Amino acid sequence: MSGVWIFDKKGVARLVSNPTRESFEQKEPPQPGTATAPGARPRVLVYLPANQIIRSYSDLERRLTELGWTRYYAGNHPDLIQFHRSDDSVHLISLPRDFANFRSIHMYDIVVKNRSFFEVRDLPQP
């Protein structure tokens, strides 16, 4: 097992394999809803018809509703927000309740289920 152990402010250690300078400098995503991994550039979800960066769950819910998705209220998963296409469909999007925990795996799940409408991009530099 090779790499570098990094300790965060709470004293929790994590192993970074093949570390880069960025993996040491950037510990937290630069803004909620951006996905980062050690050494990777932050990613954002973009709604293509309006070229809009999705910055909150209200933005995302509005766009998914326009595409026929419905909020699914399941009492057995209080830590998730879920959307489904219809009662007859098996398509389900599950997202963490806190937008700050919205990661690239969630973004790509949305993209795969809505190919022509969403895209994952690198976060634009200011």
mmCIF file of C-alpha atoms in Angstrom:
data_model
loop_
_atom_site.group_PDB
_atom_site.id
_atom_site.type_symbol
_atom_site.label_atom_id
_atom_site.label_comp_id
_atom_site.label_asym_id
_atom_site.label_seq_id
_atom_site.Cartn_x
_atom_site.Cartn_y
_atom_site.Cartn_z
ATOM 1 C CA MET A 1 0.000 0.000 0.000
ATOM 2 C CA SER A 2 1.788 3.119 -1.195
ATOM 3 C CA GLY A 3 0.819 6.722 -0.992
ATOM 4 C CA VAL A 4 0.593 9.510 1.544
ATOM 5 C CA TRP A 5 -1.576 9.645 4.650
ATOM 6 C CA ILE A 6 -3.335 12.996 5.089
ATOM 7 C CA PHE A 7 -5.015 14.064 8.334
ATOM 8 C CA ASP A 8 -7.959 16.450 8.180
ATOM 9 C CA LYS A 9 -8.907 19.044 10.818
ATOM 10 C CA LYS A 10 -10.867 16.450 12.802
ATOM 11 C CA GLY A 11 -7.890 14.100 12.963
ATOM 12 C CA VAL A 12 -9.283 11.599 10.470
ATOM 13 C CA ALA A 13 -6.636 10.079 8.221
ATOM 14 C CA ARG A 14 -7.046 9.091 4.582
ATOM 15 C CA LEU A 15 -4.614 7.488 2.180
ATOM 16 C CA VAL A 16 -3.902 9.350 -1.052
ATOM 17 C CA SER A 17 -2.414 7.078 -3.699
ATOM 18 C CA ASN A 18 -0.263 8.807 -6.320
ATOM 19 C CA PRO A 19 -0.545 12.218 -4.634
ATOM 20 C CA THR A 20 -0.408 15.458 -6.559
ATOM 21 C CA ARG A 21 0.036 19.000 -5.341
ATOM 22 C CA GLU A 22 -3.700 19.646 -5.759
ATOM 23 C CA SER A 23 -4.611 16.694 -3.535
ATOM 24 C CA PHE A 24 -2.876 18.417 -0.624
ATOM 25 C CA GLU A 25 -4.162 21.922 -1.285
ATOM 26 C CA GLN A 26 -7.831 21.175 -1.955
ATOM 27 C CA LYS A 27 -9.482 19.310 0.897
ATOM 28 C CA GLU A 28 -13.057 20.526 0.523
ATOM 29 C CA PRO A 29 -15.065 21.165 -2.648
ATOM 30 C CA PRO A 30 -14.790 24.842 -3.628
ATOM 31 C CA GLN A 31 -18.572 25.177 -3.563
ATOM 32 C CA PRO A 32 -21.503 22.896 -2.724
ATOM 33 C CA GLY A 33 -22.550 20.607 -5.537
ATOM 34 C CA THR A 34 -19.115 20.277 -7.055
ATOM 35 C CA ALA A 35 -17.491 16.896 -7.147
ATOM 36 C CA THR A 36 -13.823 16.542 -6.369
ATOM 37 C CA ALA A 37 -11.396 13.743 -5.783
ATOM 38 C CA PRO A 38 -7.800 14.127 -4.674
ATOM 39 C CA GLY A 39 -5.897 15.669 -7.554
ATOM 40 C CA ALA A 40 -8.998 16.055 -9.719
ATOM 41 C CA ARG A 41 -10.629 19.210 -11.002
ATOM 42 C CA PRO A 42 -14.018 20.119 -9.523
ATOM 43 C CA ARG A 43 -17.017 19.079 -11.635
ATOM 44 C CA VAL A 44 -20.469 20.606 -12.057
ATOM 45 C CA LEU A 45 -23.739 19.367 -13.527
ATOM 46 C CA VAL A 46 -24.975 21.480 -16.456
ATOM 47 C CA TYR A 47 -28.523 21.591 -17.832
ATOM 48 C CA LEU A 48 -27.770 21.770 -21.568
ATOM 49 C CA PRO A 49 -30.881 23.450 -23.069
ATOM 50 C CA ALA A 50 -30.268 26.543 -20.923
ATOM 51 C CA ASN A 51 -26.496 26.017 -20.446
ATOM 52 C CA GLN A 52 -27.218 26.376 -16.708
ATOM 53 C CA ILE A 53 -24.973 25.106 -13.917
ATOM 54 C CA ILE A 54 -27.108 23.299 -11.346
ATOM 55 C CA ARG A 55 -26.247 25.037 -8.068
ATOM 56 C CA SER A 56 -29.009 23.722 -5.781
ATOM 57 C CA TYR A 57 -31.568 20.988 -5.427
ATOM 58 C CA SER A 58 -34.336 23.493 -6.218
ATOM 59 C CA ASP A 59 -32.666 24.139 -9.620
ATOM 60 C CA LEU A 60 -32.301 20.410 -10.201
ATOM 61 C CA GLU A 61 -35.835 19.558 -9.100
ATOM 62 C CA ARG A 62 -37.290 22.214 -11.422
ATOM 63 C CA ARG A 63 -35.354 20.818 -14.410
ATOM 64 C CA LEU A 64 -36.136 17.175 -13.610
ATOM 65 C CA THR A 65 -39.834 18.010 -13.198
ATOM 66 C CA GLU A 66 -39.798 19.635 -16.653
ATOM 67 C CA LEU A 67 -38.420 16.340 -18.006
ATOM 68 C CA GLY A 68 -41.174 14.250 -16.402
ATOM 69 C CA TRP A 69 -39.468 13.180 -13.180
ATOM 70 C CA THR A 70 -41.469 13.236 -9.951
ATOM 71 C CA ARG A 71 -40.214 13.635 -6.394
ATOM 72 C CA TYR A 72 -40.513 10.282 -4.634
ATOM 73 C CA TYR A 73 -41.220 10.496 -0.926
ATOM 74 C CA ALA A 74 -40.091 7.264 0.709
ATOM 75 C CA GLY A 75 -40.142 7.306 4.479
ATOM 76 C CA ASN A 76 -37.562 4.550 4.794
ATOM 77 C CA HIS A 77 -34.655 6.696 3.459
ATOM 78 C CA PRO A 78 -34.711 10.032 5.318
ATOM 79 C CA ASP A 79 -31.132 10.823 4.239
ATOM 80 C CA LEU A 80 -31.995 10.672 0.513
ATOM 81 C CA ILE A 81 -33.909 12.738 -2.012
ATOM 82 C CA GLN A 82 -35.349 10.534 -4.745
ATOM 83 C CA PHE A 83 -36.973 11.113 -8.119
ATOM 84 C CA HIS A 84 -38.747 8.610 -10.366
ATOM 85 C CA ARG A 85 -40.114 8.745 -13.920
ATOM 86 C CA SER A 86 -43.506 7.155 -13.282
ATOM 87 C CA ASP A 87 -45.161 4.548 -11.116
ATOM 88 C CA ASP A 88 -44.589 1.956 -13.858
ATOM 89 C CA SER A 89 -40.909 2.779 -14.378
ATOM 90 C CA VAL A 90 -37.893 1.278 -12.646
ATOM 91 C CA HIS A 91 -35.844 4.462 -13.190
ATOM 92 C CA LEU A 92 -34.951 6.075 -9.888
ATOM 93 C CA ILE A 93 -32.478 8.838 -9.041
ATOM 94 C CA SER A 94 -31.245 8.831 -5.439
ATOM 95 C CA LEU A 95 -29.333 11.843 -4.120
ATOM 96 C CA PRO A 96 -27.942 12.783 -0.708
ATOM 97 C CA ARG A 97 -30.251 15.146 1.177
ATOM 98 C CA ASP A 98 -27.410 17.660 1.704
ATOM 99 C CA PHE A 99 -26.394 19.327 -1.591
ATOM 100 C CA ALA A 100 -22.842 19.702 -0.247
ATOM 101 C CA ASN A 101 -22.568 15.887 -0.557
ATOM 102 C CA PHE A 102 -23.676 15.889 -4.216
ATOM 103 C CA ARG A 103 -20.777 14.149 -6.019
ATOM 104 C CA SER A 104 -19.839 13.125 -9.544
ATOM 105 C CA ILE A 105 -21.404 9.660 -9.131
ATOM 106 C CA HIS A 106 -24.772 11.373 -8.586
ATOM 107 C CA MET A 107 -24.164 13.725 -11.510
ATOM 108 C CA TYR A 108 -23.377 10.857 -13.871
ATOM 109 C CA ASP A 109 -26.471 8.955 -12.706
ATOM 110 C CA ILE A 110 -28.565 11.961 -13.774
ATOM 111 C CA VAL A 111 -26.682 12.256 -17.087
ATOM 112 C CA VAL A 112 -27.143 8.567 -17.957
ATOM 113 C CA LYS A 113 -30.883 8.790 -17.319
ATOM 114 C CA ASN A 114 -31.262 12.118 -19.185
ATOM 115 C CA ARG A 115 -28.576 11.950 -21.889
ATOM 116 C CA SER A 116 -29.691 14.855 -24.079
ATOM 117 C CA PHE A 117 -30.356 17.253 -21.227
ATOM 118 C CA PHE A 118 -27.473 17.116 -18.747
ATOM 119 C CA GLU A 119 -23.688 17.033 -18.915
ATOM 120 C CA VAL A 120 -20.875 16.926 -16.347
ATOM 121 C CA ARG A 121 -18.171 19.548 -16.919
ATOM 122 C CA ASP A 122 -15.100 20.925 -15.197
ATOM 123 C CA LEU A 123 -15.910 23.839 -12.908
ATOM 124 C CA PRO A 124 -15.271 27.092 -14.842
ATOM 125 C CA GLN A 125 -12.372 29.075 -13.414
ATOM 126 C CA PRO A 126 -13.297 32.568 -12.121
#
